[in-house]
Short mmCIF file of C-alpha atoms (C1' of nucleotides) in Angstrom, two decimals:
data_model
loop_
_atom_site.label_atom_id
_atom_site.label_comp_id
_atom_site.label_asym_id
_atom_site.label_seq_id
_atom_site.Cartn_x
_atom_site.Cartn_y
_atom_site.Cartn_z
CA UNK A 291 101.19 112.34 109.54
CA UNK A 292 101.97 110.41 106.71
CA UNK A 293 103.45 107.14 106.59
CA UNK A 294 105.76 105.92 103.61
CA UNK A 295 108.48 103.84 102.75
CA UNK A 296 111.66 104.09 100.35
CA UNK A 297 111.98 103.35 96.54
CA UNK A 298 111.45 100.05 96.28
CA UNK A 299 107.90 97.66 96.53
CA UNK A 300 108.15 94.08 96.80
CA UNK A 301 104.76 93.02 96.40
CA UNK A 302 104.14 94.72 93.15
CA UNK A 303 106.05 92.43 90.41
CA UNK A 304 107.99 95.44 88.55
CA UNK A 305 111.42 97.71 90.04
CA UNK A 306 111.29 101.32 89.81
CA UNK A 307 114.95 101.36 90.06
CA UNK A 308 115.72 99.36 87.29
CA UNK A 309 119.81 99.94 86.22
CA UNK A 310 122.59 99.00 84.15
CA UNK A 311 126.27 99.07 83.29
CA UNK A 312 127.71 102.19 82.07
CA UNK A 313 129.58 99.88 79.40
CA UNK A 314 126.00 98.91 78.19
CA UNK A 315 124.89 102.66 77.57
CA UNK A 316 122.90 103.79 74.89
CA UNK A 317 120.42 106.10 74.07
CA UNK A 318 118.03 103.11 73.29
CA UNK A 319 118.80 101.30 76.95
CA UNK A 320 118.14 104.41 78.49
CA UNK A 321 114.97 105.36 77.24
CA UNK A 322 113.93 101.91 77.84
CA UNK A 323 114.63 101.56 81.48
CA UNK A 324 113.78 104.81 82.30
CA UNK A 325 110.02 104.21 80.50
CA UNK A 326 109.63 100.73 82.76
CA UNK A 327 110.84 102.91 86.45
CA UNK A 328 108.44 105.38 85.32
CA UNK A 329 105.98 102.77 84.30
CA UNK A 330 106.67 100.87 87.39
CA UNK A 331 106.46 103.78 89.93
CA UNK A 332 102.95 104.80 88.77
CA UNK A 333 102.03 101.34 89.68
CA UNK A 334 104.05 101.87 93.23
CA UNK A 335 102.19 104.50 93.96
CA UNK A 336 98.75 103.25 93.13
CA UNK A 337 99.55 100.40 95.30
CA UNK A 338 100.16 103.11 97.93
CA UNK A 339 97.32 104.94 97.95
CA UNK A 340 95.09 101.88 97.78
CA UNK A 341 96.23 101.29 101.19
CA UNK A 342 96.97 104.54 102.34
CA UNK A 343 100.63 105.14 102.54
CA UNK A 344 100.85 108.64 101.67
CA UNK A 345 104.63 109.01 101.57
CA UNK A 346 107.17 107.55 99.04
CA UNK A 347 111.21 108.18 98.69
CA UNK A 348 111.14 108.00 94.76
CA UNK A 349 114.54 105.86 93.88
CA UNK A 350 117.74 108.08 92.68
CA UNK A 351 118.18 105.46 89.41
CA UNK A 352 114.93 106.54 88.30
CA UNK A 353 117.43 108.04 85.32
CA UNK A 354 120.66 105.93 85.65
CA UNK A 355 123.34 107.91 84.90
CA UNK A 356 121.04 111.20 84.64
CA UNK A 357 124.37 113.36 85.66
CA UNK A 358 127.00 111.38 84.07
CA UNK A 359 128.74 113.06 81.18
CA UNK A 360 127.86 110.22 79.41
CA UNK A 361 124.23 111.08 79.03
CA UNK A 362 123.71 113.81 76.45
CA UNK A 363 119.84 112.47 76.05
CA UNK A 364 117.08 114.68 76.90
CA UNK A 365 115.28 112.44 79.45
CA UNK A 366 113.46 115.85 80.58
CA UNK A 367 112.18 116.52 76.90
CA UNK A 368 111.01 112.76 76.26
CA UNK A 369 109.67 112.23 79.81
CA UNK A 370 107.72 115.42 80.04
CA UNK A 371 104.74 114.12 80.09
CA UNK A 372 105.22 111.37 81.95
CA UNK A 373 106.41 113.19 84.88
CA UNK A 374 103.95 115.78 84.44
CA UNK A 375 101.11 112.66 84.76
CA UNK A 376 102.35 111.36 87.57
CA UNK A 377 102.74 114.26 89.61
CA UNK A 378 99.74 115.34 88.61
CA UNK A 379 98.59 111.58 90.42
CA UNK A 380 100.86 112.60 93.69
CA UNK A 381 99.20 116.29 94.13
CA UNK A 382 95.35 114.82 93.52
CA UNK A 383 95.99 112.49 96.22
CA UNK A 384 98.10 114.84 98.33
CA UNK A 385 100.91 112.61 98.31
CA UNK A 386 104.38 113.71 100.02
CA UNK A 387 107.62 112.83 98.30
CA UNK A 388 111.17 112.46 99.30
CA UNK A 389 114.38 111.86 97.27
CA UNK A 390 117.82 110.52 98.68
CA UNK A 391 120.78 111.08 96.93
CA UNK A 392 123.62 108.49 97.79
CA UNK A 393 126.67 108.47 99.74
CA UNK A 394 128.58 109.75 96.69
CA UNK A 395 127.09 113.19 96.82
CA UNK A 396 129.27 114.73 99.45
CA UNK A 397 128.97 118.50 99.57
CA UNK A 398 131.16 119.44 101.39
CA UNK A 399 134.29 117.07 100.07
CA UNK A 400 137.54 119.54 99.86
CA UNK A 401 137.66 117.74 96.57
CA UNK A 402 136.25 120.32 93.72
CA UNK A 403 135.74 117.79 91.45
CA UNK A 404 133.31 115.53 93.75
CA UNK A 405 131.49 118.96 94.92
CA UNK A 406 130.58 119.65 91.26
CA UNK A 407 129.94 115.85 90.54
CA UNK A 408 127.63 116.29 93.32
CA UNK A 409 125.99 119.45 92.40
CA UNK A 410 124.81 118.09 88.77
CA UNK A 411 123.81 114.71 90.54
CA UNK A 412 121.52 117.45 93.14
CA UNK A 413 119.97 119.35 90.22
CA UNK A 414 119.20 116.18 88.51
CA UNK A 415 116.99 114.87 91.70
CA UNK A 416 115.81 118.71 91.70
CA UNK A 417 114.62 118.45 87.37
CA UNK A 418 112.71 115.53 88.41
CA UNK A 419 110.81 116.99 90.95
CA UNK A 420 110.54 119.84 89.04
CA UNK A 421 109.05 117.93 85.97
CA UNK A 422 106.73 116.46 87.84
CA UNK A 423 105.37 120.19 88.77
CA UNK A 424 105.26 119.19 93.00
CA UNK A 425 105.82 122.23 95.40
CA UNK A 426 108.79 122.87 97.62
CA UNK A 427 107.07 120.23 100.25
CA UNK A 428 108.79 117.07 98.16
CA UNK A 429 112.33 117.18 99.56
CA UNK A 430 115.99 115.77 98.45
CA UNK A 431 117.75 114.85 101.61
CA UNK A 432 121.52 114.70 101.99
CA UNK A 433 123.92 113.86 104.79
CA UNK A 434 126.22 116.96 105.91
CA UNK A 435 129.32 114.65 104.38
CA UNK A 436 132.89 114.00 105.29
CA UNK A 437 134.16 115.33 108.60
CA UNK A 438 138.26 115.50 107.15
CA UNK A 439 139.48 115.88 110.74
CA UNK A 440 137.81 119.19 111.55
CA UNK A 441 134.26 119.29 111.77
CA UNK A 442 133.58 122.65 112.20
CA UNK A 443 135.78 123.38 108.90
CA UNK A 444 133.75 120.89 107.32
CA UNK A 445 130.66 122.91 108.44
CA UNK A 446 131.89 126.11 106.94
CA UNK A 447 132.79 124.48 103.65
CA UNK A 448 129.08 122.87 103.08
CA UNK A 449 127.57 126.04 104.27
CA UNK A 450 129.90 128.22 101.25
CA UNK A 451 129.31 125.32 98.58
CA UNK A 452 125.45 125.13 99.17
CA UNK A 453 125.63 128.92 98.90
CA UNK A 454 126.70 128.33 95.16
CA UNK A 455 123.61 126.13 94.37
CA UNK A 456 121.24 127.12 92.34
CA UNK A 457 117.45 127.66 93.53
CA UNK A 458 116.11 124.26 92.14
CA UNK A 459 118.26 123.06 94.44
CA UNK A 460 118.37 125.20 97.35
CA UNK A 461 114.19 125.17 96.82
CA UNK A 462 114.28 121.13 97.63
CA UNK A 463 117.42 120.62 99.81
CA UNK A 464 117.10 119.37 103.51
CA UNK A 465 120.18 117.88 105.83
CA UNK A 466 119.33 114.55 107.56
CA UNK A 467 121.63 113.67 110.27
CA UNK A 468 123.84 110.60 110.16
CA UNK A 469 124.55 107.30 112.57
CA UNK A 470 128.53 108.04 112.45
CA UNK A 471 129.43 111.93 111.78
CA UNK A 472 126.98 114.49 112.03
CA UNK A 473 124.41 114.39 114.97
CA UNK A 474 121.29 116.71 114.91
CA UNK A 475 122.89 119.06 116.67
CA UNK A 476 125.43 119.37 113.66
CA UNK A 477 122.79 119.60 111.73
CA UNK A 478 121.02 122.27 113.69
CA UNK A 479 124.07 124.67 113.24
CA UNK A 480 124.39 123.94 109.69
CA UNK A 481 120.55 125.15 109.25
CA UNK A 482 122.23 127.92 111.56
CA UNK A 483 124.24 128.51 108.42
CA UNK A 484 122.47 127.76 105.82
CA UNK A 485 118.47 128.16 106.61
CA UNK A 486 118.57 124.42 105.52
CA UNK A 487 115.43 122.84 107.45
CA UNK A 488 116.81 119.35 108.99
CA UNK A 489 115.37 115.90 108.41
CA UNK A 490 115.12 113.65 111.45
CA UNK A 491 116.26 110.27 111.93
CA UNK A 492 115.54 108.81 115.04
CA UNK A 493 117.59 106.07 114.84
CA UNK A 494 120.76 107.86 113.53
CA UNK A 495 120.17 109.82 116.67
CA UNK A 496 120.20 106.99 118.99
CA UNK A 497 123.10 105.69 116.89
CA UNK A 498 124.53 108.99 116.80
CA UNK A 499 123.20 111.33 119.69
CA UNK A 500 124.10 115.03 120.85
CA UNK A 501 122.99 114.85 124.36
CA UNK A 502 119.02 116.31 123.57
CA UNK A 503 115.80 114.56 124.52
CA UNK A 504 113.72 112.58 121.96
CA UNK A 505 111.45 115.56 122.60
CA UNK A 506 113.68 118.01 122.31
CA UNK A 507 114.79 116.90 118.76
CA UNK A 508 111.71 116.71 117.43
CA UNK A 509 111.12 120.42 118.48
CA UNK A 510 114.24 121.90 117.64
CA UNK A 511 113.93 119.84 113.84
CA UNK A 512 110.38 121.03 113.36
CA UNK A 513 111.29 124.72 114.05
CA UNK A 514 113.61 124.48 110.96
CA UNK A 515 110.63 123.70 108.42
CA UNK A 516 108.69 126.65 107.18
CA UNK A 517 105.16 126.76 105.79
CA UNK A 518 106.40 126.29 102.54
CA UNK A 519 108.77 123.69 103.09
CA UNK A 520 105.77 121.13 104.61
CA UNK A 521 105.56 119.52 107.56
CA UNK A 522 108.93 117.77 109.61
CA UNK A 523 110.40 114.75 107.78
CA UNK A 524 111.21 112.38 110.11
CA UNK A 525 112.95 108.55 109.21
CA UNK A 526 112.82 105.55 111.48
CA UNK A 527 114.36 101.93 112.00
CA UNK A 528 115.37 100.28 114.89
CA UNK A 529 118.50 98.03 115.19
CA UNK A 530 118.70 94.52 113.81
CA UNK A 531 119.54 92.46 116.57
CA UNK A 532 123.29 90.66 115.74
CA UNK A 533 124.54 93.03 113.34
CA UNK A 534 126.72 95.99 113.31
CA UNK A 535 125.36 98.81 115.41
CA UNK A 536 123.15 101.13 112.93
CA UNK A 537 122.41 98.47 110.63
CA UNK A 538 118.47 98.73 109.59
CA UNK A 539 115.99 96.26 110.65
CA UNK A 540 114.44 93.37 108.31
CA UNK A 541 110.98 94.17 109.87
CA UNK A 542 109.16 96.88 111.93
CA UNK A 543 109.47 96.48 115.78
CA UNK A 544 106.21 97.66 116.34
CA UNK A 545 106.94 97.67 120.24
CA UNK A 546 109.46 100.32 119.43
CA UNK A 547 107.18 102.28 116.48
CA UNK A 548 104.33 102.88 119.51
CA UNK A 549 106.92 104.47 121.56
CA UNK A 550 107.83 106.83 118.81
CA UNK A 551 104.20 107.23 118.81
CA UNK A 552 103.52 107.86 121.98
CA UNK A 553 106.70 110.07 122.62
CA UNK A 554 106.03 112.46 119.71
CA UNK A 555 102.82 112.89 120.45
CA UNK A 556 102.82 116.67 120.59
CA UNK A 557 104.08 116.76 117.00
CA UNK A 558 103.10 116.09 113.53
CA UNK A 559 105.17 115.15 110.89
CA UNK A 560 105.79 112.88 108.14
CA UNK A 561 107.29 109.44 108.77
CA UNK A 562 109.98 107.25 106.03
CA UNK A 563 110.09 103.56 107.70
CA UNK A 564 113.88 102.32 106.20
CA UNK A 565 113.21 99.14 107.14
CA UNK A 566 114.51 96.36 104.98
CA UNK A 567 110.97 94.69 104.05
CA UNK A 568 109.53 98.00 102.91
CA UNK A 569 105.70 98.12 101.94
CA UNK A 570 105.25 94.88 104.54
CA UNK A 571 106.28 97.07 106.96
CA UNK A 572 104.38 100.24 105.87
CA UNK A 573 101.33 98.01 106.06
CA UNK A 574 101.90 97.37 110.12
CA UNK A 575 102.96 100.39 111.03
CA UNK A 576 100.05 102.11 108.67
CA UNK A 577 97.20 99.74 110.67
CA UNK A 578 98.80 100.52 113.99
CA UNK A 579 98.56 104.39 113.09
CA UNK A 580 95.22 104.55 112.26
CA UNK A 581 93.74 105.15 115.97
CA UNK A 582 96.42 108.38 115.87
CA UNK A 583 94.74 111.87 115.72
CA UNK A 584 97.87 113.10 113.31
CA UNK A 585 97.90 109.78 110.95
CA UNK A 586 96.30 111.10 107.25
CA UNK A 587 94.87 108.28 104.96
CA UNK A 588 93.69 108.72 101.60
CA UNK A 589 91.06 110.88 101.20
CA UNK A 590 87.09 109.39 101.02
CA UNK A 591 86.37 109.34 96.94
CA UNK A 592 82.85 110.61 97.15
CA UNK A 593 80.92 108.64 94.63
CA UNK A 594 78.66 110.59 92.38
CA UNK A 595 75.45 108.83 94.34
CA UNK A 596 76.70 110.54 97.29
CA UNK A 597 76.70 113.62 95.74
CA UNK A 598 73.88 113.26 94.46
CA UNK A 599 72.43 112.69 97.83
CA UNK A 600 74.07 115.70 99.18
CA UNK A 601 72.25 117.86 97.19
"C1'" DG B 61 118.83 78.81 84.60
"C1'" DG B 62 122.20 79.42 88.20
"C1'" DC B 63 126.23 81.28 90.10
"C1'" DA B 64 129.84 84.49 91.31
"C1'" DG B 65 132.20 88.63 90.36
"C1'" DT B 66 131.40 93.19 89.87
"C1'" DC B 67 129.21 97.72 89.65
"C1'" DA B 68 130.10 105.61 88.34
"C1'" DA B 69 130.65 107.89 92.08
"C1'" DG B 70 133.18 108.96 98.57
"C1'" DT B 71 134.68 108.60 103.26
"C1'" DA B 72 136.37 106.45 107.36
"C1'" DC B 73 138.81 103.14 109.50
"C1'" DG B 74 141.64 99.10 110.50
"C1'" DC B 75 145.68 96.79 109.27
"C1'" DG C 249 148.77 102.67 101.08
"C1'" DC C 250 145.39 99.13 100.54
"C1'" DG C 251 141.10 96.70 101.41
"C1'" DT C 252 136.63 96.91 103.13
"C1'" DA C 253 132.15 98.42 105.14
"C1'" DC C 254 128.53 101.32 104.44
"C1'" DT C 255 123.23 100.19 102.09
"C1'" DT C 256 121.59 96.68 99.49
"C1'" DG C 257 120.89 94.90 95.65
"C1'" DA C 258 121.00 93.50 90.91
"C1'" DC C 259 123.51 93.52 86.35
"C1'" DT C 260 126.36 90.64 83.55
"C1'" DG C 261 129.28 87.19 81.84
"C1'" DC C 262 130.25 82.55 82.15
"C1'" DC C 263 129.12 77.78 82.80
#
DNA sequence: GGCAGTCAAGTACGC
DNA sequence: GCGTACTTGACTGCC
């Protein structure tokens, strides 16, 4: 088990998600922003390590605009390198990584314009993975989409588009179920369909639920990953009390986080807090972990005495 | 420097 | 048919 949180660190005094207007585009601006979110997720992920959180959702605007037509740069050409280095970081340290495309990449949408919107948006995610050289265990996860008044139409429509995706894509894809539309069990029969391992989140499904046991979702999720595909992604939050139902907490109830614990005890996985306060957050639930047989911290750096020592 | 309006993109829902 | 929430800022123009 490894324990991460998503795209953004507010200790660290630098965004890896740095935007701008599409009115302000240039080549120039691009470049630019896209050097300091590089820049500034190297330092992320330093900062993660150093206190062993192992898992990180790297931010969709790492390349604002990436799939836009307005973007005729090669960001894979210039950033080559870059990429390369830092993955080359996230494998040493047997990091896990996670992308999240936004609620504008809708798969399934009858629309043919949004579905192929959405499919250069996916292979974008999928190039920077790619770049960065990681195996098929870093992820992009992706609602099921729109429900359009018949759900099981909807189903069928996601299952033929993601059959015209191309294997960058299909390589890295995994369906996360939602708080309003698609429950696990949705989700189940689109992997069903599709092979498509599903992507837990424990609070959509209390939000959200199909009827199964906490237990019983974690199985019947984990028996969708294969080998190659890693171990069981899994997201948590709990509600913020006097807010709409499903909106995310501002800080980890850790009352709640050792009863996910303690009730998923018979499986491993690897957990994404979405909690509003990030690494702060990552940092409780990271010291509460460590007593846990399944929670993985950074591996000992055996100093060169030691070795020596060792013979 | 501070403030408020706005931001590429979709869907669902209430009025 | 239109406005708004979602998630949550943060960019940008104006003062």
């Amino acid at each position: 088990m490894k324990i991460g949180y998503p795209c953004i660190n507010r200790t660290i005094k630098c965004r890896g998600a740095k935007t701008f207007r599409l009115k302000s585009y240039s080549k120039q601006k691009l470049e630019q922003v896209v050097a300091n979110n590089l820049d500034c997720l190297c330092r992320i992920l330093e900062y993660n390590l150093n206190h062993d959180i192992l898992f990180f959702r790297i931010s969709s605007q790492v390349v604002p605009f990436a799939s836009h037509p307005i973007c005729t740069f090669s960001w894979q050409k210039r950033f080559k390198a870059e990429l390369r280095e830092m993955g080359k970081f996230i494998k040493e340290h047997r990091m896990r990584i996670s992308m999240h495309p936004d609620q504008f990449i809708v798969l399934n949408s009858p629309n043919e314009q949004v579905v192929k919107r959405s499919i250069a948006e996916l292979d974008y995610h999928a190039q920077v993975l790619d770049l960065m050289g990681l195996d098929h265990t870093a992820k992009i996860q992706l609602h099921a989409g729109g429900v359009y008044g018949d759900k099981e139409f909807a189903l069928q429509r996601f299952s033929r588009n993601y059959s015209l995706l191309n294997k960058r894509i299909k390589n890295r894809l995994v369906v996360e179920n939602d708080d309003k539309s698609y429950t696990v069990c949705d989700c189940l029969k689109l992997h069903r369909l599709t092979g498509l391992p599903v992507l837990l989140d424990v609070f959509h499904d209390r939000v959200n639920p199909c009827g199964l046991s906490l237990s019983a979702v974690f199985a019947s999720a984990s028996a969708t990953w294969k080998k190659k595909d890693g171990l069981l992604m899994v997201d948590f939050s709990t509600q913020e009390k006097g807010r709409p139902r499903g909106a995310h907490a501002q800080t980890i109830d850790l009352k709640q986080f050792r009863a996910l614990l303690r009730q998923s005890a018979n499986f491993d996985f690897d957990l994404m807090l979405e909690i509003k306060d990030k690494e702060n957050s990552a940092l409780k639930a990271v010291a509460l972990a460590a007593d846990d047989p399944r929670f993985r911290r950074r591996e000992k750096i055996v100093s060169l005495e030691e070795k020596i020592k060792k013979g």
